[in-house]
């Protein structure tokens, strides 16, 4: 109990508030009734919080790794948790082409800060569709695609899922096992029911293709299927083009609805078109699909929250009606998206030279990650670390799914100040030639002491 509550004389705070109320009441009779209400509400200020029942939530399994890392005073600490690109010096990277685009935007005095339309920047939407579906996509030409700007990949997934929960006859979405930890939360909160399909085989550290085909084969007709367009997170294992073709045929034969998550276009192979092949296959057959795009990784625009949701429909008429309903999802959610990041992306995508500069910088990031794979693999081999580590060089994209268990991960964090998600996922983009030996020492110790 706070002392003020038991004492009969008013506390200094109450006296100040009373004086304020008297002052305001003399200024306006209307104010009197309003302030009287807020004054009586101060009673709870002295008592227990109306939120005292709220229990502390655990940190996010991925972003919480950065929270723990930031608290660690060790000079050798290393954050390999979140999938965020770092330079050889371990610093975040703003691409030169992004700096240039921002400079152009700042210098353009005709630019204003008005609200964008609910669906975002029209030019950005058009260019984003072209980037993922290809410049010559018949679906775009036939106006069968609607694209809306959303808050990065996460927001695009969420808007798409909410639309499906409202307007699609099947409420079940199948997600790969394992997948990005936010997927089940996004889809459940949107009102979909989440099921998993087999994807990764820990024994081979590769794709469980048979399991995948069986699970999608026994899914109810019309079910939604979440597919990682490329660079599967967290496993780094993608189907081959032949396997994609088999998946496509199976899904189309059962009228399963593909929902692509494209968060890493350009990061798997270093080539934007090659990384969009899976999506383009599904669009080429004339069928319908959803695609959530993110520019967080491939343009390094993490905090700008730039992304897009595209819905490929059978006809232009359906596409325009779908768009009208997407606006009803977006308006009460965040009203309309932010202008700055989308303007950066549009500036780069529409200019041939800047686009070209971007692809060069993107390739350099992808190549640095690939060389980190080789260096880590070589370092483990040099140490004679027990086990077959070839999956480090076979897996693609930002992550290596090491196969280390949660005790080994905890050991590496405790003893070596290396931070990573407890499922053994390492962000290769956070590694550099300087830090590879430290990581290899940690893995070696974890494997030899904790197995
Ligand atoms: N999809 C996948 C597969 C994905 O890995 C991420 C981010 C996103 C979507 C969303 O990114 P956005 O920033 O909303 O465009 N993954 C990394 C960051 C995070 O967890 O938020 C990660 O796995 O580390």
mmCIF file of C-alpha atoms and ligand atoms in Angstrom, residues 60 62-63 81-84 151-155 157 179-183 186 228 231-233 261-264 293-297 302 305-307 398-399 421 425 427, ligand 1:
data_model
loop_
_atom_site.group_PDB
_atom_site.id
_atom_site.type_symbol
_atom_site.label_atom_id
_atom_site.label_comp_id
_atom_site.label_asym_id
_atom_site.label_seq_id
_atom_site.Cartn_x
_atom_site.Cartn_y
_atom_site.Cartn_z
ATOM 1 C CA UNK A 60 11.169 -13.418 -29.703
ATOM 2 C CA UNK A 62 15.054 -14.598 -33.403
ATOM 3 C CA UNK A 63 14.987 -10.893 -32.490
ATOM 4 C CA UNK A 81 21.120 -14.750 -34.890
ATOM 5 C CA UNK A 82 19.063 -12.431 -37.042
ATOM 6 C CA UNK A 83 19.444 -12.668 -40.817
ATOM 7 C CA UNK A 84 21.023 -9.293 -41.398
ATOM 8 C CA UNK A 151 5.163 -3.290 -44.488
ATOM 9 C CA UNK A 152 8.035 -5.442 -45.704
ATOM 10 C CA UNK A 153 7.704 -9.221 -46.021
ATOM 11 C CA UNK A 154 5.943 -9.678 -42.704
ATOM 12 C CA UNK A 155 3.247 -7.108 -43.472
ATOM 13 C CA UNK A 157 2.229 -12.049 -45.524
ATOM 14 C CA UNK A 179 10.017 -22.756 -41.325
ATOM 15 C CA UNK A 180 10.633 -19.146 -40.315
ATOM 16 C CA UNK A 181 9.339 -18.900 -36.728
ATOM 17 C CA UNK A 182 7.001 -16.005 -37.463
ATOM 18 C CA UNK A 183 4.999 -17.881 -40.127
ATOM 19 C CA UNK A 186 1.198 -14.562 -38.681
ATOM 20 C CA UNK A 228 9.735 -20.266 -49.718
ATOM 21 C CA UNK A 231 16.867 -19.749 -49.898
ATOM 22 C CA UNK A 232 14.588 -21.585 -47.481
ATOM 23 C CA UNK A 233 14.827 -20.247 -43.939
ATOM 24 C CA UNK A 261 7.259 -15.983 -49.371
ATOM 25 C CA UNK A 262 10.037 -14.245 -51.301
ATOM 26 C CA UNK A 263 12.303 -12.668 -48.704
ATOM 27 C CA UNK A 264 15.644 -13.538 -50.320
ATOM 28 C CA UNK A 293 8.090 -9.796 -51.388
ATOM 29 C CA UNK A 294 10.576 -8.161 -49.058
ATOM 30 C CA UNK A 295 13.333 -5.657 -49.859
ATOM 31 C CA UNK A 296 14.804 -5.993 -46.361
ATOM 32 C CA UNK A 297 17.636 -8.305 -47.380
ATOM 33 C CA UNK A 302 15.515 -3.780 -43.190
ATOM 34 C CA UNK A 305 9.854 -1.840 -44.013
ATOM 35 C CA UNK A 306 9.431 -2.096 -47.780
ATOM 36 C CA UNK A 307 7.591 -4.988 -49.351
ATOM 37 C CA UNK A 398 21.722 -16.439 -45.685
ATOM 38 C CA UNK A 399 21.662 -19.328 -43.254
ATOM 39 C CA UNK A 421 18.956 -19.201 -32.643
ATOM 40 C CA UNK A 425 20.739 -21.789 -37.353
ATOM 41 C CA UNK A 427 23.378 -16.339 -40.156
HETATM 42 N N1 LIG B 1 10.041 -14.355 -44.634
HETATM 43 C C1 LIG B 1 11.134 -15.033 -44.264
HETATM 44 C C2 LIG B 1 11.324 -16.419 -44.755
HETATM 45 C C3 LIG B 1 12.073 -14.414 -43.436
HETATM 46 O O1 LIG B 1 13.141 -15.098 -43.113
HETATM 47 C C4 LIG B 1 11.863 -13.098 -42.988
HETATM 48 C C5 LIG B 1 12.824 -12.462 -42.076
HETATM 49 C C6 LIG B 1 10.708 -12.441 -43.427
HETATM 50 C C7 LIG B 1 9.815 -13.106 -44.248
HETATM 51 C C8 LIG B 1 10.330 -11.054 -43.039
HETATM 52 O O2 LIG B 1 11.239 -10.077 -43.206
HETATM 53 P P1 LIG B 1 10.794 -8.538 -43.260
HETATM 54 O O3 LIG B 1 11.838 -7.849 -42.498
HETATM 55 O O4 LIG B 1 9.436 -8.412 -42.615
HETATM 56 O O5 LIG B 1 10.752 -8.211 -44.695
HETATM 57 N N2 LIG B 1 13.689 -13.138 -41.439
HETATM 58 C C9 LIG B 1 14.771 -12.642 -40.583
HETATM 59 C C10 LIG B 1 14.441 -11.517 -39.691
HETATM 60 C C11 LIG B 1 13.278 -11.736 -38.782
HETATM 61 O O6 LIG B 1 13.145 -12.799 -38.162
HETATM 62 O O7 LIG B 1 12.476 -10.781 -38.677
HETATM 63 C C12 LIG B 1 15.365 -13.841 -39.815
HETATM 64 O O8 LIG B 1 14.868 -14.962 -39.943
HETATM 65 O O9 LIG B 1 16.375 -13.637 -39.132
#
